[in-house]
Every structure is written in C-alpha cells, then in structure tokens.
Amino acid sequence: MHLDLHIHTTCSDGLLAPEAVAAQAHRAGLHAIAITDHDTVAGVARAAAAAEPLGLMVIAGTELSCSRGARDMHLLGYGVDPEHPALAEITGRLGLLRRERIGTIVARLVKLGVTIRVEDVRAPEGNASIGRPHVAEAMVRLGVVRHTQEAFSRYLADGGPAYIPSRGPAVQDAIAAIHAAGGISVWAHPSLDETARFAELAELGLDGVEVLRPGLAPTSSSALEHAARDAGLVVSGGSDWHGGTPPLGSWYVTHRHVGALLERLGVTIDMT
C-alpha cells in the first residue's frame, strides 16, 4: 500500500488541478492520497470525484497556517468534513489574512526598490489560497528575478527582507477547528530543534507529527518519530508535492509507517 499524505493542487499553490493530481497519483501506483491545500478544502471533492472510478482513495485534508507565538506553524488536518462550519470559518478568515499579507509583502518589496503592484500578483482561476509563490511568479513575469527560487532566496523566504509572518490563528484554535470537523491534527514538517514542543502541543490537543518527508535524513526522521511517540503522538508522512519533479509517486509511505494514523482515521484500503 503506497500513500502520499501531503499534496497540493491549483486550489492553493500546486501546479496541477485536483483532477489531474488524482489521475497522476493513480498512474504512479499510489493507493491513497491526502489533498492538503493551504488554508482551503476546495480541491478535495474534485479530487475525490476524479479518483473514485480509478479506485484511488482521497483523504480529505487541509494545511492551515497558524501562529505559535512569533513563529508560523503549519497544521495538517486529515479526515475533515469539508463542509463543517468551524472549518469554513477558519479557512475564510485565513483567506482574508492571506490577501492582506500579499498587500503588505508588495508594499515591502516596493520599499526595497522592486517595481510591483498588488494587481500584478495573480493566482490561477479557481485558486482559493493566494500566497508567496504567486508573488514570486509575478516577480519573474516582471523581470525582477530570473526564477521563483531567486525570488524566495533574495526576498520572500522566511526571515528574508520582504518576509511577512502569516498572522494566522493560534494553533490551539486551528486544532479545535480540525477536531470539530471530525479530523486529526498533525504538525507539518517540524524541525529537529522543535521536538521539545511536542508534549506541550499534545496537551493543546495535537494528534500527530509529520516525521517522514523527502530530503529528511533517516536519522533525523527516526529522532522525530521517537520524540513524537514519547509525547503520545501518531506519526505521518508526505511529500509536500506541489507539482513538477520529482514526479508524484516517486516518494511514498506505507501502512507500516502510518498505520496508527490510518487507524485513527478509520481508513482501510482494499488491495484485492
């Protein structure tokens, strides 16, 4: 059983539409995927509808941008009811904050000497979650930088001269919204130096931690997993795939890795 539990579509900042993601996941031999677009669940139903005739399971998910003190934190919600009012309220609020943040980032870029307007920042049609990647794309179109990686390295990366924190809801509020929507909350891509916070966040209701992802050394992954289990948290894994290379399905987790999470979600996959 091959699964990828962290995938983005054009409903946030991915390159492929939800339907195309489902088709590519099936062709790649994945048995289940989680659609986890930033601050929206708009792509879940579309991916699930496309996946059903293919025999591919789609787990309803999202990735909420939260604040934890002065730092940002991304929280994955798995198995959520996309129509639940608590989730709709928090994703709606995050949508407004995202648009405000884009305006502030653009203003910061202008102060840095970059010729850019808010109107230059465009997201694909149907995109419910505008963000820094769309600013980077605008900068490429305007000739400010050669590619989006340069936009991030010079201006937009965390701590960069044009970086603006997301100012999302407190992590405990996001956890509560995910739980109200029937889901499981999982901390996305924490670093090794953040393991000391696992027990504290577990007390706030956090259910799990993403400990498996591409580029993470096996020793680091093992350390994260041990710390998570010591805090009573389940573990998850996903590629954080946005499109392009490496192709979807080239990295995956199995039931052996995330069985406890799947059990909590009530997920069973018929492999016959």
GROMACS .gro file of C-alpha atoms in nm:
model
  272
    1MET     CA    1   0.000   0.000   0.000
    2HIS     CA    2   0.159   0.325  -0.117
    3LEU     CA    3   0.034   0.656   0.023
    4ASP     CA    4   0.124   1.023  -0.001
    5LEU     CA    5  -0.041   1.227   0.272
    6HIS     CA    6   0.071   1.579   0.179
    7ILE     CA    7  -0.023   1.702  -0.170
    8HIS     CA    8  -0.115   2.044  -0.308
    9THR     CA    9  -0.325   2.135  -0.614
   10THR     CA   10  -0.405   2.453  -0.803
   11CYS     CA   11  -0.661   2.528  -0.532
   12SER     CA   12  -0.363   2.659  -0.336
   13ASP     CA   13  -0.012   2.673  -0.481
   14GLY     CA   14   0.020   2.343  -0.668
   15LEU     CA   15   0.079   2.312  -1.042
   16LEU     CA   16  -0.194   2.057  -1.125
   17ALA     CA   17  -0.571   2.072  -1.087
   18PRO     CA   18  -0.723   1.829  -0.835
   19GLU     CA   19  -0.849   1.604  -1.114
   20ALA     CA   20  -0.504   1.588  -1.273
   21VAL     CA   21  -0.344   1.511  -0.937
   22ALA     CA   22  -0.580   1.216  -0.891
   23ALA     CA   23  -0.504   1.085  -1.241
   24GLN     CA   24  -0.128   1.118  -1.193
   25ALA     CA   25  -0.140   0.955  -0.850
   26HIS     CA   26  -0.323   0.657  -0.998
   27ARG     CA   27  -0.078   0.625  -1.286
   28ALA     CA   28   0.209   0.638  -1.037
   29GLY     CA   29   0.070   0.343  -0.842
   30LEU     CA   30  -0.040   0.526  -0.529
   31HIS     CA   31  -0.332   0.370  -0.343
   32ALA     CA   32  -0.429   0.670  -0.131
   33ILE     CA   33  -0.351   1.040  -0.123
   34ALA     CA   34  -0.442   1.331   0.101
   35ILE     CA   35  -0.526   1.663  -0.062
   36THR     CA   36  -0.384   1.921   0.179
   37ASP     CA   37  -0.408   2.259   0.009
   38HIS     CA   38  -0.310   2.565   0.208
   39ASP     CA   39  -0.600   2.713   0.405
   40THR     CA   40  -0.872   2.561   0.187
   41VAL     CA   41  -1.057   2.236   0.121
   42ALA     CA   42  -1.177   2.348  -0.224
   43GLY     CA   43  -0.991   2.073  -0.409
   44VAL     CA   44  -1.100   1.776  -0.200
   45ALA     CA   45  -1.435   1.698  -0.361
   46ARG     CA   46  -1.297   1.747  -0.711
   47ALA     CA   47  -1.006   1.511  -0.649
   48ALA     CA   48  -1.231   1.253  -0.482
   49ALA     CA   49  -1.476   1.256  -0.773
   50ALA     CA   50  -1.195   1.200  -1.022
   51ALA     CA   51  -1.033   0.932  -0.805
   52GLU     CA   52  -1.341   0.720  -0.737
   53PRO     CA   53  -1.362   0.544  -1.077
   54LEU     CA   54  -0.987   0.482  -1.059
   55GLY     CA   55  -1.006   0.301  -0.725
   56LEU     CA   56  -0.785   0.566  -0.565
   57MET     CA   57  -0.869   0.679  -0.212
   58VAL     CA   58  -0.865   1.051  -0.138
   59ILE     CA   59  -0.838   1.156   0.227
   60ALA     CA   60  -0.996   1.497   0.287
   61GLY     CA   61  -0.736   1.733   0.423
   62THR     CA   62  -0.605   2.086   0.451
   63GLU     CA   63  -0.292   2.266   0.571
   64LEU     CA   64  -0.378   2.556   0.800
   65SER     CA   65  -0.137   2.846   0.853
   66CYS     CA   66  -0.119   2.907   1.228
   67SER     CA   67   0.071   3.132   1.465
   68ARG     CA   68   0.269   2.996   1.756
   69GLY     CA   69   0.399   3.297   1.941
   70ALA     CA   70   0.605   3.498   1.694
   71ARG     CA   71   0.654   3.199   1.463
   72ASP     CA   72   0.446   3.043   1.190
   73MET     CA   73   0.332   2.681   1.214
   74HIS     CA   74   0.154   2.471   0.955
   75LEU     CA   75  -0.108   2.228   1.077
   76LEU     CA   76  -0.238   1.942   0.863
   77GLY     CA   77  -0.596   1.835   0.913
   78TYR     CA   78  -0.681   1.482   0.798
   79GLY     CA   79  -1.024   1.325   0.764
   80VAL     CA   80  -1.205   1.656   0.799
   81ASP     CA   81  -1.561   1.727   0.688
   82PRO     CA   82  -1.500   1.992   0.418
   83GLU     CA   83  -1.845   2.139   0.478
   84HIS     CA   84  -1.818   2.181   0.854
   85PRO     CA   85  -1.890   2.540   0.971
   86ALA     CA   86  -1.593   2.550   1.209
   87LEU     CA   87  -1.356   2.469   0.925
   88ALA     CA   88  -1.531   2.711   0.689
   89GLU     CA   89  -1.496   2.990   0.945
   90ILE     CA   90  -1.124   2.941   0.992
   91THR     CA   91  -1.042   2.894   0.622
   92GLY     CA   92  -1.248   3.203   0.539
   93ARG     CA   93  -1.058   3.405   0.796
   94LEU     CA   94  -0.728   3.274   0.662
   95GLY     CA   95  -0.829   3.371   0.308
   96LEU     CA   96  -0.877   3.731   0.417
   97LEU     CA   97  -0.548   3.730   0.607
   98ARG     CA   98  -0.367   3.591   0.302
   99ARG     CA   99  -0.490   3.874   0.081
  100GLU     CA  100  -0.390   4.131   0.344
  101ARG     CA  101  -0.049   3.968   0.371
  102ILE     CA  102   0.006   3.989  -0.006
  103GLY     CA  103  -0.059   4.363   0.007
  104THR     CA  104   0.192   4.404   0.290
  105ILE     CA  105   0.454   4.194   0.109
  106VAL     CA  106   0.411   4.401  -0.208
  107ALA     CA  107   0.445   4.723  -0.007
  108ARG     CA  108   0.767   4.587   0.148
  109LEU     CA  109   0.902   4.496  -0.197
  110VAL     CA  110   0.829   4.847  -0.325
  111LYS     CA  111   1.026   4.992  -0.033
  112LEU     CA  112   1.311   4.763  -0.134
  113GLY     CA  113   1.309   4.915  -0.483
  114VAL     CA  114   1.108   4.648  -0.664
  115THR     CA  115   0.855   4.780  -0.916
  116ILE     CA  116   0.546   4.569  -0.849
  117ARG     CA  117   0.176   4.624  -0.775
  118VAL     CA  118  -0.078   4.411  -0.594
  119GLU     CA  119  -0.260   4.378  -0.928
  120ASP     CA  120   0.047   4.203  -1.071
  121VAL     CA  121   0.007   3.915  -0.825
  122ARG     CA  122  -0.232   3.666  -0.981
  123ALA     CA  123  -0.343   3.319  -0.885
  124PRO     CA  124  -0.484   3.063  -1.131
  125GLU     CA  125  -0.860   3.059  -1.180
  126GLY     CA  126  -1.024   2.856  -0.906
  127ASN     CA  127  -0.735   2.912  -0.669
  128ALA     CA  128  -0.863   2.970  -0.316
  129SER     CA  129  -0.532   3.037  -0.147
  130ILE     CA  130  -0.305   3.311  -0.281
  131GLY     CA  131   0.042   3.322  -0.129
  132ARG     CA  132   0.411   3.392  -0.165
  133PRO     CA  133   0.459   3.160  -0.465
  134HIS     CA  134   0.223   3.383  -0.663
  135VAL     CA  135   0.426   3.690  -0.564
  136ALA     CA  136   0.737   3.506  -0.683
  137GLU     CA  137   0.569   3.423  -1.015
  138ALA     CA  138   0.476   3.790  -1.061
  139MET     CA  139   0.835   3.891  -0.996
  140VAL     CA  140   0.952   3.652  -1.268
  141ARG     CA  141   0.695   3.789  -1.516
  142LEU     CA  142   0.808   4.145  -1.437
  143GLY     CA  143   1.173   4.057  -1.489
  144VAL     CA  144   1.270   4.133  -1.130
  145VAL     CA  145   1.423   3.787  -1.087
  146ARG     CA  146   1.512   3.504  -1.322
  147HIS     CA  147   1.310   3.235  -1.146
  148THR     CA  148   1.091   3.181  -0.842
  149GLN     CA  149   1.374   3.026  -0.643
  150GLU     CA  150   1.565   3.354  -0.676
  151ALA     CA  151   1.257   3.547  -0.559
  152PHE     CA  152   1.250   3.342  -0.243
  153SER     CA  153   1.624   3.338  -0.180
  154ARG     CA  154   1.658   3.716  -0.226
  155TYR     CA  155   1.328   3.844  -0.089
  156LEU     CA  156   1.048   3.610   0.019
  157ALA     CA  157   1.193   3.324   0.223
  158ASP     CA  158   1.128   3.310   0.597
  159GLY     CA  159   1.337   3.587   0.751
  160GLY     CA  160   1.401   3.747   0.411
  161PRO     CA  161   1.379   4.125   0.354
  162ALA     CA  162   1.022   4.101   0.220
  163TYR     CA  163   0.902   3.825   0.450
  164ILE     CA  164   0.585   3.897   0.644
  165PRO     CA  165   0.458   3.644   0.905
  166SER     CA  166   0.121   3.493   0.821
  167ARG     CA  167  -0.055   3.608   1.143
  168GLY     CA  168  -0.279   3.304   1.129
  169PRO     CA  169  -0.499   3.180   1.414
  170ALA     CA  170  -0.344   3.041   1.729
  171VAL     CA  171  -0.251   2.677   1.688
  172GLN     CA  172  -0.500   2.567   1.957
  173ASP     CA  173  -0.782   2.734   1.762
  174ALA     CA  174  -0.681   2.553   1.443
  175ILE     CA  175  -0.661   2.222   1.631
  176ALA     CA  176  -1.009   2.285   1.771
  177ALA     CA  177  -1.149   2.359   1.425
  178ILE     CA  178  -0.998   2.040   1.281
  179HIS     CA  179  -1.139   1.836   1.569
  180ALA     CA  180  -1.482   1.999   1.533
  181ALA     CA  181  -1.477   1.897   1.166
  182GLY     CA  182  -1.408   1.536   1.270
  183GLY     CA  183  -1.042   1.540   1.174
  184ILE     CA  184  -0.697   1.458   1.308
  185SER     CA  185  -0.444   1.739   1.359
  186VAL     CA  186  -0.082   1.683   1.253
  187TRP     CA  187   0.210   1.926   1.271
  188ALA     CA  188   0.355   1.964   0.919
  189HIS     CA  189   0.731   1.944   0.863
  190PRO     CA  190   0.863   2.029   1.211
  191SER     CA  191   1.239   2.058   1.254
  192LEU     CA  192   1.453   1.858   1.493
  193ASP     CA  193   1.502   2.156   1.722
  194GLU     CA  194   1.125   2.172   1.776
  195THR     CA  195   1.083   1.827   1.932
  196ALA     CA  196   1.081   1.985   2.277
  197ARG     CA  197   0.741   2.137   2.188
  198PHE     CA  198   0.573   1.805   2.109
  199ALA     CA  199   0.449   1.735   2.463
  200GLU     CA  200   0.327   2.093   2.506
  201LEU     CA  201   0.132   2.080   2.180
  202ALA     CA  202  -0.006   1.736   2.266
  203GLU     CA  203  -0.158   1.898   2.575
  204LEU     CA  204  -0.325   2.151   2.343
  205GLY     CA  205  -0.483   1.864   2.151
  206LEU     CA  206  -0.230   1.795   1.875
  207ASP     CA  207  -0.274   1.440   1.747
  208GLY     CA  208   0.035   1.376   1.540
  209VAL     CA  209   0.355   1.490   1.373
  210GLU     CA  210   0.477   1.462   1.015
  211VAL     CA  211   0.810   1.282   1.054
  212LEU     CA  212   0.860   1.136   0.706
  213ARG     CA  213   0.927   1.362   0.409
  214PRO     CA  214   1.167   1.379   0.115
  215GLY     CA  215   1.513   1.511   0.190
  216LEU     CA  216   1.495   1.431   0.561
  217ALA     CA  217   1.783   1.208   0.672
  218PRO     CA  218   1.675   0.871   0.818
  219THR     CA  219   1.846   0.957   1.146
  220SER     CA  220   1.650   1.283   1.171
  221SER     CA  221   1.327   1.109   1.081
  222SER     CA  222   1.391   0.845   1.347
  223ALA     CA  223   1.461   1.112   1.608
  224LEU     CA  224   1.140   1.295   1.523
  225GLU     CA  225   0.943   0.971   1.537
  226HIS     CA  226   1.082   0.873   1.877
  227ALA     CA  227   1.005   1.219   2.018
  228ALA     CA  228   0.653   1.205   1.876
  229ARG     CA  229   0.581   0.864   2.023
  230ASP     CA  230   0.723   0.971   2.360
  231ALA     CA  231   0.469   1.256   2.354
  232GLY     CA  232   0.185   1.017   2.269
  233LEU     CA  233   0.150   1.144   1.912
  234VAL     CA  234   0.091   0.942   1.595
  235VAL     CA  235   0.323   0.992   1.300
  236SER     CA  236   0.253   1.083   0.940
  237GLY     CA  237   0.444   1.133   0.619
  238GLY     CA  238   0.402   1.308   0.288
  239SER     CA  239   0.598   1.456   0.002
  240ASP     CA  240   0.454   1.810   0.025
  241TRP     CA  241   0.420   1.775  -0.352
  242HIS     CA  242   0.332   2.088  -0.548
  243GLY     CA  243   0.397   1.951  -0.896
  244GLY     CA  244   0.696   1.914  -1.124
  245THR     CA  245   0.991   1.698  -1.027
  246PRO     CA  246   1.039   1.456  -0.871
  247PRO     CA  247   0.712   1.317  -1.005
  248LEU     CA  248   0.422   1.230  -0.780
  249GLY     CA  249   0.453   0.873  -0.656
  250SER     CA  250   0.832   0.861  -0.662
  251TRP     CA  251   0.817   0.908  -0.283
  252TYR     CA  252   0.559   0.744  -0.060
  253VAL     CA  253   0.485   0.598   0.280
  254THR     CA  254   0.325   0.263   0.359
  255HIS     CA  255   0.081   0.126   0.613
  256ARG     CA  256   0.381   0.017   0.819
  257HIS     CA  257   0.484   0.380   0.856
  258VAL     CA  258   0.146   0.545   0.922
  259GLY     CA  259  -0.078   0.259   1.034
  260ALA     CA  260  -0.170   0.422   1.365
  261LEU     CA  261  -0.280   0.740   1.186
  262LEU     CA  262  -0.490   0.543   0.938
  263GLU     CA  263  -0.649   0.354   1.225
  264ARG     CA  264  -0.740   0.680   1.395
  265LEU     CA  265  -0.897   0.796   1.069
  266GLY     CA  266  -1.084   0.469   1.021
  267VAL     CA  267  -0.916   0.427   0.683
  268THR     CA  268  -0.896   0.081   0.527
  269ILE     CA  269  -0.787   0.022   0.170
  270ASP     CA  270  -0.895  -0.286  -0.024
  271MET     CA  271  -0.587  -0.415  -0.203
  272THR     CA  272  -0.765  -0.705  -0.374
   0.00000   0.00000   0.00000
